[in-house]
Short mmCIF file of C-alpha atoms in Angstrom, two decimals:
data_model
loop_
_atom_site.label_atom_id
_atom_site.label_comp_id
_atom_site.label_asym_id
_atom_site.label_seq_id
_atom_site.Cartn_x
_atom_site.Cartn_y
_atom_site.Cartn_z
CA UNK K 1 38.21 98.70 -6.66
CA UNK K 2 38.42 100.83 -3.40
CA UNK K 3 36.99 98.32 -0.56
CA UNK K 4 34.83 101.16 0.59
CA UNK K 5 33.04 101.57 -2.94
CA UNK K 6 32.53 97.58 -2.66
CA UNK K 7 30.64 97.95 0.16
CA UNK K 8 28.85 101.13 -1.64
CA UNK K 9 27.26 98.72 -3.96
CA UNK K 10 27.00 95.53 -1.70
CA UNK K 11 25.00 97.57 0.59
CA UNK K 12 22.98 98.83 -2.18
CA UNK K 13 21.81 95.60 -3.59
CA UNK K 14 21.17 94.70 0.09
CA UNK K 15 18.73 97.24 -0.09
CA UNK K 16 17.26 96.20 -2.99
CA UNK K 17 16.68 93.04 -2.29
CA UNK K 18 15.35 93.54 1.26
CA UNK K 19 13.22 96.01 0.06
CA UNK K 20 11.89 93.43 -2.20
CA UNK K 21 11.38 91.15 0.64
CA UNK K 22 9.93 93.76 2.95
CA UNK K 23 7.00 93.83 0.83
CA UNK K 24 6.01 90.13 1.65
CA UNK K 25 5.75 90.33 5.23
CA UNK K 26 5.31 92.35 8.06
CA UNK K 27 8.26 91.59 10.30
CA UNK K 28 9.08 94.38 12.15
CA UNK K 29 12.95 93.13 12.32
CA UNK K 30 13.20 92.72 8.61
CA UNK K 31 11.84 96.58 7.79
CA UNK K 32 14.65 97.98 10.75
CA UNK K 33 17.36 95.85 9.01
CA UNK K 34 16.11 97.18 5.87
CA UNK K 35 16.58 100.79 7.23
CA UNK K 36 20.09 99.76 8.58
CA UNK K 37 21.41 99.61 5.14
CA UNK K 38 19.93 102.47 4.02
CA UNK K 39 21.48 104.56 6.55
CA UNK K 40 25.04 102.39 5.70
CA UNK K 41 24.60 103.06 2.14
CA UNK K 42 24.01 107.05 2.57
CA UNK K 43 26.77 106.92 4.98
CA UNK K 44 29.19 105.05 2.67
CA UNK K 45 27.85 107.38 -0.40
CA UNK K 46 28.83 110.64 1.79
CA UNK K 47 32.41 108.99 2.68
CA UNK K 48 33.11 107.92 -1.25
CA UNK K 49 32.13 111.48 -2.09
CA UNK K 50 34.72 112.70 0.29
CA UNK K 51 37.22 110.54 -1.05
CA UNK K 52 36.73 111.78 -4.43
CA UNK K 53 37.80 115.47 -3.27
CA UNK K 54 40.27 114.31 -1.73
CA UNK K 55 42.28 114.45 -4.61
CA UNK K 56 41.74 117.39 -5.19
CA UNK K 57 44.33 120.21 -4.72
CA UNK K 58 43.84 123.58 -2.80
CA UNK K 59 43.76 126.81 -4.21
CA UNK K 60 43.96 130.17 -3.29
CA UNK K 61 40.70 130.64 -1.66
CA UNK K 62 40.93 126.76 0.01
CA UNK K 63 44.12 126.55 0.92
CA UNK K 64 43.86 123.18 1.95
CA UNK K 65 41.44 121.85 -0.37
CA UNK K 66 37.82 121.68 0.12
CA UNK K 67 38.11 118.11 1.18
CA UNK K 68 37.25 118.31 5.00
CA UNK K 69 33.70 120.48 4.41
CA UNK K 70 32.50 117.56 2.31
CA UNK K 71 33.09 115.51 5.93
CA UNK K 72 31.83 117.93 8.40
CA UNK K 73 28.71 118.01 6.30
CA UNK K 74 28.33 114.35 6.12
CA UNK K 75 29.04 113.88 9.45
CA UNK K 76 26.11 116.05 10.47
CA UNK K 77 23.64 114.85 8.31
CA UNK K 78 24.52 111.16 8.69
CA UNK K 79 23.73 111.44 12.32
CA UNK K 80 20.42 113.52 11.57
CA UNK K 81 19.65 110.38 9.27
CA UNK K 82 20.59 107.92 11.31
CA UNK K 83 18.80 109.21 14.61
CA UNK K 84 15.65 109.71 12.15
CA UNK K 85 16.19 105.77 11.09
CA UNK K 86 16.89 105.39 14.84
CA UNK K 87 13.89 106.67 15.66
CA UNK K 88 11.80 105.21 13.30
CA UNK K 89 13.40 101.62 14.44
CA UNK K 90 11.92 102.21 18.20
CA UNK K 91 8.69 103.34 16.97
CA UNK K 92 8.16 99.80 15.33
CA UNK K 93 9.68 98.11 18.22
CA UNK K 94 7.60 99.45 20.22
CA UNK K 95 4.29 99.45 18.47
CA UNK K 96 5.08 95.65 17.98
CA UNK K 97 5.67 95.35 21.71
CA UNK K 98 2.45 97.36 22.61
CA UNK K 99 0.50 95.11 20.15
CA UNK K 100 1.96 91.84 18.68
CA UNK K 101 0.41 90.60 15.45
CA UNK K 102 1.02 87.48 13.51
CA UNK K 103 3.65 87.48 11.68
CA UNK K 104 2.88 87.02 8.25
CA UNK K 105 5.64 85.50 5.74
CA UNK K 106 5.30 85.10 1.90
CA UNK K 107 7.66 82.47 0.49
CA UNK K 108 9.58 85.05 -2.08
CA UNK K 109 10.29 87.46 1.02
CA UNK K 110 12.41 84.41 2.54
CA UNK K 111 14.24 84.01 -0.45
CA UNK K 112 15.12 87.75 -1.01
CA UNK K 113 15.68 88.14 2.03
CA UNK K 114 18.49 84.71 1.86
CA UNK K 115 19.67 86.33 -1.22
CA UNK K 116 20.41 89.87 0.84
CA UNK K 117 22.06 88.16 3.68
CA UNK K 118 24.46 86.32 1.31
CA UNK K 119 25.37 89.69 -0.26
CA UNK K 120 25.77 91.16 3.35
CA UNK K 121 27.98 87.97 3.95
CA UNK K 122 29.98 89.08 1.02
CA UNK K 123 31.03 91.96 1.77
CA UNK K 124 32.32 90.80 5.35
CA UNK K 125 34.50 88.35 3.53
CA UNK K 126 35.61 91.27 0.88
CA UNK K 127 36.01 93.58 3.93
CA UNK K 128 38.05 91.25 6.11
CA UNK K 129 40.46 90.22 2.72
CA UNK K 130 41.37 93.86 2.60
CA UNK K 131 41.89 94.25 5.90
CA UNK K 132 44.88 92.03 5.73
CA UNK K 133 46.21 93.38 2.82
CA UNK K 134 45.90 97.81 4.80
CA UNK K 135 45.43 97.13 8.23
CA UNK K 136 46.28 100.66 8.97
CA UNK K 137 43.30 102.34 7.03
CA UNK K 138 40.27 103.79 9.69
CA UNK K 139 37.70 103.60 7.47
CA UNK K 140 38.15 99.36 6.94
CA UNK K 141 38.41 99.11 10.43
CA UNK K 142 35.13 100.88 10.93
CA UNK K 143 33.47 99.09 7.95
CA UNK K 144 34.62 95.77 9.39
CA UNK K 145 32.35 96.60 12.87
CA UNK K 146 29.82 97.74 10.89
CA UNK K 147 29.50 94.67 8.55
CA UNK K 148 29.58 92.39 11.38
CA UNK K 149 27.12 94.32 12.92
CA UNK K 150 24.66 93.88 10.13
CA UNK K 151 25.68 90.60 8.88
CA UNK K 152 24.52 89.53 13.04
CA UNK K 153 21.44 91.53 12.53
CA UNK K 154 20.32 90.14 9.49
CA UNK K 155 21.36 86.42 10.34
CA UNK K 156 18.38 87.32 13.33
CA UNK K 157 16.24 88.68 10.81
CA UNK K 158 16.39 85.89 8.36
CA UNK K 159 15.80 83.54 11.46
CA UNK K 160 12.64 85.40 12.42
CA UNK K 161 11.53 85.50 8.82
CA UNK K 162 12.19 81.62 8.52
CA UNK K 163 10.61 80.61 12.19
CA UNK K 164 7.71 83.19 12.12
CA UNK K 165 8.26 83.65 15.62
CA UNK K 166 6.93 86.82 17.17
CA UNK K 167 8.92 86.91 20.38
CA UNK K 168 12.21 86.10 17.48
CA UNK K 169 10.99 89.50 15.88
CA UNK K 170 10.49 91.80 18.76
CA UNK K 171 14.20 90.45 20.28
CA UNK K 172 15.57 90.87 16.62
CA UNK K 173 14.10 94.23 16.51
CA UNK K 174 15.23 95.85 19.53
CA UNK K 175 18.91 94.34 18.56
CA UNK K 176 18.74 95.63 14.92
CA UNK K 177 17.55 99.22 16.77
CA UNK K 178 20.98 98.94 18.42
CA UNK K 179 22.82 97.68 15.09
CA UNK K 180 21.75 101.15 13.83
CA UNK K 181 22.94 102.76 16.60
CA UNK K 182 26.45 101.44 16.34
CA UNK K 183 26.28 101.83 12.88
CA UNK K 184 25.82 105.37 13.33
CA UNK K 185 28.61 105.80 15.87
CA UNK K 186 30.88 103.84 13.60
CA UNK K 187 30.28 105.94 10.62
CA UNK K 188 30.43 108.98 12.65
CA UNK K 189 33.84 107.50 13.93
CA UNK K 190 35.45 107.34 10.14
CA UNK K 191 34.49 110.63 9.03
CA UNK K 192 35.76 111.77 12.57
CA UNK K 193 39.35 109.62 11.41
CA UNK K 194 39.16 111.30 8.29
CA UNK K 195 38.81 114.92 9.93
CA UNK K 196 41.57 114.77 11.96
CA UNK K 197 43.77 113.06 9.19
#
């Protein structure tokens, strides 16, 4: 299995789960980190797609295949998606700043949520096994920044789910703003790898 189709589907269940978990509290960090992997797993869906085309051969119309449209298009709208989620992350973090509220924690959002980061986990240790095996391939490189990146992020987001500590939440939020961010930039960066061959 391609590494980057493992972290397709690890990203989905993430999602899954977290969305489960998202609807036992109201954690402002856990609903960005949430939103993280949905912009990962569009972003990883767009780059599979790509590398299915790849195979395919040119004609006389493309030339060259039809390969690099599929990456110019997911290029653009993976950073139209991720500055929505972007923007959607600072609204929360700021709304929460503006007006803390309790946080309120149900017992099965903690364990989804423990569940999620495990998967996330997962996939860092898939990522990094691969990585040793094709250290010259872009898009591991740029999944192994991203997975760190939300494997951090959710480790703070599990932290603030399990200490139900508001300042926890507003700090995790503001750095899970910026894990989507990077994530976007690091996406961006493979297709970007990919485009220039």
């Amino acid at each position: 299995m391609h590494p980057i189709l493992a972290l397709f589907i690890i990203n989905l269940v993430s999602v899954v789960l977290k969305f489960i978990s998202v609807q036992g509290t109201n954690s402002t960090s856990v609903f960005i980190d949430m939103l993280n992997d949905v912009g990962d797993v569009v972003g990883l869906g767009l780059l599979l797609l790509g590398l299915g085309f790849e195979k395919r051969r040119g004609g006389i119309m493309y030339p060259f295949g039809r390969r690099r449209a599929l990456y110019v298009m997911g290029l653009l709208s993976i950073m139209i998606f991720s500055g929505l989620i972007f923007a959607v992350a600072i609204y929360k973090t700021m709304s929460v700043l503006l007006e803390p509220v309790a946080l309120l924690v149900k017992p099965y959002s903690i364990y989804f949520f423990a569940v999620a980061f495990v998967v996330n986990v997962l996939g860092l240790m898939i990522l990094i096994s691969n990585m040793r095996k094709k250290e010259s391939d872009p898009a591991l490189t740029g999944g192994i920044i991203d997975s760190i990146s939300d494997t951090s992020g959710s480790a703070l987001a599990l932290g603030t789910l399990i200490s139900k500590i508001i300042i926890l939440d507003i700090i995790g939020s503001l750095v899970l703003s910026g894990v989507i961010l990077i994530s976007a930039i690091t996406v961006g960066y493979r297709y970007f790898q990919v485009l220039i061959g």
